[in-house]
Amino acid sequence: MAGAEGKSRGQFTTRLGFILAAAGSAIGLGNIWKFPYLAGENGGAVFLILYLGFIFTIGISVMLAELAIGRASKKNPVGAFAHLKGGKWVAVGFMSVLTGFVILSFYSVVGGWTIAYAVKTATGLLSTTDAKAFGSTFGNFVSDPMEPLFYHGVFMALTVAVVAKGVDNGIEKTCRVLMPVLFVLLVVLCIRSLTLPGAAKGVAFFLEPDFSKINAGMVIAALGHAFFSLSLGMGAMMTYGSYLPRQTSLPGAALWVTSLDTLIAVMAGFLVLPAVFAFGFDPGAGPGLTFITLPAVFSKIPFGAFFGTLFFVLLVVAALTSAISLLEVVVAYLVDEKHIARRPAAIGAGAVIFALGIPSSLSFGIWSDVTFLGKGFFDIMDYLASNVLLPTGGILISLFVGWVVFAKVMDGDQGGIGQGFRWAKVWRIVCQYVAPAAIAWILISGF
Ligand code: PHE
């Protein structure tokens, strides 16, 4: 990446490079670990439909809003609000940084699980073909007090190492090579899963909605996951937007990233859910679902240990590219606004986030009885981030663009969207009214 905009701020060299990096932020554990188990817990097809509905209305609008704020300001989220307007709006930027801390703390715990599973798959996890055994392996692993913490630390250290070097050293190249490999492997695994005996029940669960079972919890879960999955509501896309060259079309980029992310999530659904039914697992099993089901699928393919290891390694990379974007929000703030050098900023923030992740990790084992409103620490952090902080960030970002800085983010000469955007009027109405009202209504009805 050439530093065309000054020494310290890099830029993506190509449009494709940016799309892959932004897709790298969006595509991660949210798609492959979280989406299938949320769909499993929330009525399958009903969840899928709600999720798709939110993605292509509110999601894509907020995505465009964030990219435009980022490119028009060329700043981290705190700096962006300060630069474009200032005053109370800067608080939205601070909320973004805080959300980055919260999400990364539990995200890194699950990132650690994927590293552990890459290691375990390579070293004999699949020596059994008894699908049920994978359930107890997972349970024993996550409830151990030390092992998951060790991998959480490894994952965090990797994230810090990349961010400390700066976004222009490697994120783009890594994504460009590895995301396509992940995609091909997903296609192959989907085919295997869909051809397992008994898979049809899983397909029906995923595609045939039973709206009689719909409830407010499902609607919130789908909305929250639309934000989580697209990396929206906490400035990650703003930060990446700030590195975008001026000639790139923002609506085009938003459409691409949104579509790729959705495609991968839907594929993960077709990979995990048919296999869940084929092996007789419980679709409502929660956060362990993907980790129990995938080894069972690998145990049913030739060279399963090889493909399983490869898959988990790629999943680690996908998780890392998302984690990088989370930490980057925090670090870009510390570097730009607090003038702390990149390296100590990354290491310091990483250490604090690691510590914050410890109770999340232990809540699957020795601290499982420490609960609040029936939820353990991990669930509380996840709920707070996905279902409260991100949607609230989405409301504020929409209002900001729709009412406060619309002219600025449309001004192509200032790095905004430019006049060629045919949907500008509709988009503005969505930002002014539709998105804030819909999100607020869903949040309020949830309480
Ligand atoms: N979108 C990422 C995923 O699906 C997670 C993420 C959320 C990343 C918010 C950045 C910001 O895994």
mmCIF file of N, CA, C and O in Angstrom, residues 221-264:
data_model
loop_
_atom_site.group_PDB
_atom_site.id
_atom_site.type_symbol
_atom_site.label_atom_id
_atom_site.label_comp_id
_atom_site.label_asym_id
_atom_site.label_seq_id
_atom_site.Cartn_x
_atom_site.Cartn_y
_atom_site.Cartn_z
ATOM 1 N N ALA A 221 -32.244 -11.189 17.897
ATOM 2 C CA ALA A 221 -31.053 -11.981 17.592
ATOM 3 C C ALA A 221 -30.660 -11.792 16.133
ATOM 4 O O ALA A 221 -29.479 -11.649 15.808
ATOM 5 N N ALA A 222 -31.652 -11.766 15.235
ATOM 6 C CA ALA A 222 -31.353 -11.623 13.808
ATOM 7 C C ALA A 222 -30.811 -10.221 13.505
ATOM 8 O O ALA A 222 -29.858 -10.066 12.742
ATOM 9 N N LEU A 223 -31.396 -9.220 14.139
ATOM 10 C CA LEU A 223 -30.913 -7.849 13.921
ATOM 11 C C LEU A 223 -29.489 -7.695 14.462
ATOM 12 O O LEU A 223 -28.595 -7.198 13.775
ATOM 13 N N GLY A 224 -29.299 -8.153 15.697
ATOM 14 C CA GLY A 224 -27.976 -8.045 16.311
ATOM 15 C C GLY A 224 -26.937 -8.780 15.483
ATOM 16 O O GLY A 224 -25.829 -8.295 15.276
ATOM 17 N N HIS A 225 -27.336 -9.934 14.958
ATOM 18 C CA HIS A 225 -26.359 -10.687 14.182
ATOM 19 C C HIS A 225 -26.082 -10.037 12.833
ATOM 20 O O HIS A 225 -24.967 -10.151 12.309
ATOM 21 N N ALA A 226 -27.065 -9.350 12.261
ATOM 22 C CA ALA A 226 -26.809 -8.633 11.009
ATOM 23 C C ALA A 226 -25.694 -7.611 11.234
ATOM 24 O O ALA A 226 -24.772 -7.485 10.427
ATOM 25 N N PHE A 227 -25.752 -6.907 12.358
ATOM 26 C CA PHE A 227 -24.696 -5.944 12.678
ATOM 27 C C PHE A 227 -23.372 -6.634 12.943
ATOM 28 O O PHE A 227 -22.330 -6.244 12.427
ATOM 29 N N PHE A 228 -23.417 -7.660 13.778
ATOM 30 C CA PHE A 228 -22.181 -8.352 14.151
ATOM 31 C C PHE A 228 -21.499 -8.899 12.906
ATOM 32 O O PHE A 228 -20.302 -8.729 12.690
ATOM 33 N N SER A 229 -22.286 -9.553 12.077
ATOM 34 C CA SER A 229 -21.721 -10.247 10.936
ATOM 35 C C SER A 229 -21.120 -9.281 9.919
ATOM 36 O O SER A 229 -20.099 -9.572 9.302
ATOM 37 N N LEU A 230 -21.749 -8.128 9.743
ATOM 38 C CA LEU A 230 -21.216 -7.156 8.778
ATOM 39 C C LEU A 230 -20.191 -6.215 9.418
ATOM 40 O O LEU A 230 -19.737 -5.281 8.781
ATOM 41 N N SER A 231 -19.831 -6.460 10.665
ATOM 42 C CA SER A 231 -18.878 -5.589 11.387
ATOM 43 C C SER A 231 -19.381 -4.160 11.464
ATOM 44 O O SER A 231 -18.623 -3.207 11.280
ATOM 45 N N LEU A 232 -20.681 -3.984 11.706
ATOM 46 C CA LEU A 232 -21.255 -2.642 11.707
ATOM 47 C C LEU A 232 -21.565 -2.156 13.106
ATOM 48 O O LEU A 232 -21.752 -2.952 14.014
ATOM 49 N N GLY A 233 -21.632 -0.840 13.244
ATOM 50 C CA GLY A 233 -22.091 -0.246 14.499
ATOM 51 C C GLY A 233 -20.982 0.067 15.468
ATOM 52 O O GLY A 233 -21.244 0.557 16.556
ATOM 53 N N MET A 234 -19.740 -0.219 15.095
ATOM 54 C CA MET A 234 -18.650 0.103 16.030
ATOM 55 C C MET A 234 -17.419 0.661 15.324
ATOM 56 O O MET A 234 -16.329 0.673 15.885
ATOM 57 N N GLY A 235 -17.598 1.144 14.092
ATOM 58 C CA GLY A 235 -16.508 1.884 13.483
ATOM 59 C C GLY A 235 -15.476 1.066 12.718
ATOM 60 O O GLY A 235 -14.538 1.637 12.170
ATOM 61 N N ALA A 236 -15.635 -0.257 12.672
ATOM 62 C CA ALA A 236 -14.645 -1.046 11.924
ATOM 63 C C ALA A 236 -14.683 -0.663 10.446
ATOM 64 O O ALA A 236 -13.645 -0.430 9.820
ATOM 65 N N MET A 237 -15.872 -0.572 9.888
ATOM 66 C CA MET A 237 -15.983 -0.227 8.471
ATOM 67 C C MET A 237 -15.626 1.239 8.222
ATOM 68 O O MET A 237 -15.135 1.595 7.166
ATOM 69 N N MET A 238 -15.852 2.070 9.246
ATOM 70 C CA MET A 238 -15.409 3.462 9.146
ATOM 71 C C MET A 238 -13.896 3.508 9.008
ATOM 72 O O MET A 238 -13.346 4.222 8.177
ATOM 73 N N THR A 239 -13.239 2.739 9.866
ATOM 74 C CA THR A 239 -11.780 2.740 9.858
ATOM 75 C C THR A 239 -11.261 2.239 8.514
ATOM 76 O O THR A 239 -10.359 2.833 7.923
ATOM 77 N N TYR A 240 -11.849 1.157 7.990
ATOM 78 C CA TYR A 240 -11.405 0.658 6.685
ATOM 79 C C TYR A 240 -11.764 1.645 5.582
ATOM 80 O O TYR A 240 -10.996 1.837 4.643
ATOM 81 N N GLY A 241 -12.921 2.276 5.696
ATOM 82 C CA GLY A 241 -13.314 3.285 4.712
ATOM 83 C C GLY A 241 -12.299 4.419 4.655
ATOM 84 O O GLY A 241 -12.049 5.003 3.597
ATOM 85 N N SER A 242 -11.684 4.710 5.803
ATOM 86 C CA SER A 242 -10.734 5.821 5.837
ATOM 87 C C SER A 242 -9.460 5.492 5.057
ATOM 88 O O SER A 242 -8.686 6.376 4.741
ATOM 89 N N TYR A 243 -9.255 4.229 4.752
ATOM 90 C CA TYR A 243 -8.069 3.851 3.975
ATOM 91 C C TYR A 243 -8.394 3.659 2.491
ATOM 92 O O TYR A 243 -7.564 3.205 1.719
ATOM 93 N N LEU A 244 -9.634 3.975 2.094
ATOM 94 C CA LEU A 244 -10.058 3.716 0.710
ATOM 95 C C LEU A 244 -9.633 4.825 -0.241
ATOM 96 O O LEU A 244 -9.849 5.990 0.055
ATOM 97 N N PRO A 245 -9.100 4.477 -1.412
ATOM 98 C CA PRO A 245 -8.776 5.507 -2.389
ATOM 99 C C PRO A 245 -10.031 6.221 -2.889
ATOM 100 O O PRO A 245 -11.124 5.643 -2.898
ATOM 101 N N ARG A 246 -9.862 7.452 -3.301
ATOM 102 C CA ARG A 246 -10.987 8.298 -3.628
ATOM 103 C C ARG A 246 -11.821 7.794 -4.810
ATOM 104 O O ARG A 246 -13.026 7.984 -4.860
ATOM 105 N N GLN A 247 -11.161 7.127 -5.763
ATOM 106 C CA GLN A 247 -11.901 6.768 -6.982
ATOM 107 C C GLN A 247 -12.795 5.535 -6.811
ATOM 108 O O GLN A 247 -13.620 5.245 -7.665
ATOM 109 N N THR A 248 -12.656 4.826 -5.707
ATOM 110 C CA THR A 248 -13.481 3.628 -5.522
ATOM 111 C C THR A 248 -14.940 4.006 -5.260
ATOM 112 O O THR A 248 -15.221 4.901 -4.466
ATOM 113 N N SER A 249 -15.869 3.295 -5.911
ATOM 114 C CA SER A 249 -17.294 3.556 -5.679
ATOM 115 C C SER A 249 -17.712 2.983 -4.333
ATOM 116 O O SER A 249 -17.595 1.774 -4.096
ATOM 117 N N LEU A 250 -18.215 3.840 -3.460
ATOM 118 C CA LEU A 250 -18.595 3.351 -2.128
ATOM 119 C C LEU A 250 -19.831 2.458 -2.153
ATOM 120 O O LEU A 250 -19.843 1.404 -1.505
ATOM 121 N N PRO A 251 -20.900 2.836 -2.900
ATOM 122 C CA PRO A 251 -22.060 1.933 -2.923
ATOM 123 C C PRO A 251 -21.695 0.558 -3.488
ATOM 124 O O PRO A 251 -22.149 -0.470 -2.986
ATOM 125 N N GLY A 252 -20.844 0.553 -4.516
ATOM 126 C CA GLY A 252 -20.407 -0.727 -5.082
ATOM 127 C C GLY A 252 -19.673 -1.559 -4.040
ATOM 128 O O GLY A 252 -19.926 -2.755 -3.867
ATOM 129 N N ALA A 253 -18.763 -0.907 -3.308
ATOM 130 C CA ALA A 253 -18.005 -1.618 -2.289
ATOM 131 C C ALA A 253 -18.940 -2.160 -1.204
ATOM 132 O O ALA A 253 -18.819 -3.312 -0.767
ATOM 133 N N ALA A 254 -19.912 -1.334 -0.791
ATOM 134 C CA ALA A 254 -20.843 -1.775 0.261
ATOM 135 C C ALA A 254 -21.632 -3.000 -0.207
ATOM 136 O O ALA A 254 -21.809 -3.967 0.542
ATOM 137 N N LEU A 255 -22.069 -2.966 -1.471
ATOM 138 C CA LEU A 255 -22.850 -4.090 -1.994
ATOM 139 C C LEU A 255 -22.014 -5.365 -2.064
ATOM 140 O O LEU A 255 -22.465 -6.450 -1.687
ATOM 141 N N TRP A 256 -20.774 -5.213 -2.495
ATOM 142 C CA TRP A 256 -19.900 -6.382 -2.591
ATOM 143 C C TRP A 256 -19.642 -7.021 -1.236
ATOM 144 O O TRP A 256 -19.765 -8.232 -1.066
ATOM 145 N N VAL A 257 -19.247 -6.188 -0.283
ATOM 146 C CA VAL A 257 -18.887 -6.730 1.027
ATOM 147 C C VAL A 257 -20.105 -7.401 1.661
ATOM 148 O O VAL A 257 -20.031 -8.512 2.190
ATOM 149 N N THR A 258 -21.254 -6.734 1.556
ATOM 150 C CA THR A 258 -22.471 -7.281 2.143
ATOM 151 C C THR A 258 -22.828 -8.622 1.492
ATOM 152 O O THR A 258 -23.159 -9.590 2.177
ATOM 153 N N SER A 259 -22.732 -8.676 0.173
ATOM 154 C CA SER A 259 -23.118 -9.903 -0.522
ATOM 155 C C SER A 259 -22.172 -11.056 -0.202
ATOM 156 O O SER A 259 -22.613 -12.183 0.052
ATOM 157 N N LEU A 260 -20.873 -10.770 -0.202
ATOM 158 C CA LEU A 260 -19.917 -11.840 0.101
ATOM 159 C C LEU A 260 -20.139 -12.382 1.505
ATOM 160 O O LEU A 260 -20.133 -13.597 1.744
ATOM 161 N N ASP A 261 -20.346 -11.475 2.442
ATOM 162 C CA ASP A 261 -20.534 -11.892 3.831
ATOM 163 C C ASP A 261 -21.773 -12.771 3.971
ATOM 164 O O ASP A 261 -21.746 -13.807 4.639
ATOM 165 N N THR A 262 -22.841 -12.349 3.314
ATOM 166 C CA THR A 262 -24.081 -13.111 3.407
ATOM 167 C C THR A 262 -23.918 -14.483 2.765
ATOM 168 O O THR A 262 -24.375 -15.500 3.298
ATOM 169 N N LEU A 263 -23.247 -14.490 1.621
ATOM 170 C CA LEU A 263 -23.025 -15.757 0.929
ATOM 171 C C LEU A 263 -22.308 -16.764 1.844
ATOM 172 O O LEU A 263 -22.709 -17.926 1.956
ATOM 173 N N ILE A 264 -21.262 -16.299 2.510
ATOM 174 C CA ILE A 264 -20.495 -17.216 3.363
ATOM 175 C C ILE A 264 -21.342 -17.698 4.541
ATOM 176 O O ILE A 264 -21.297 -18.873 4.919
#
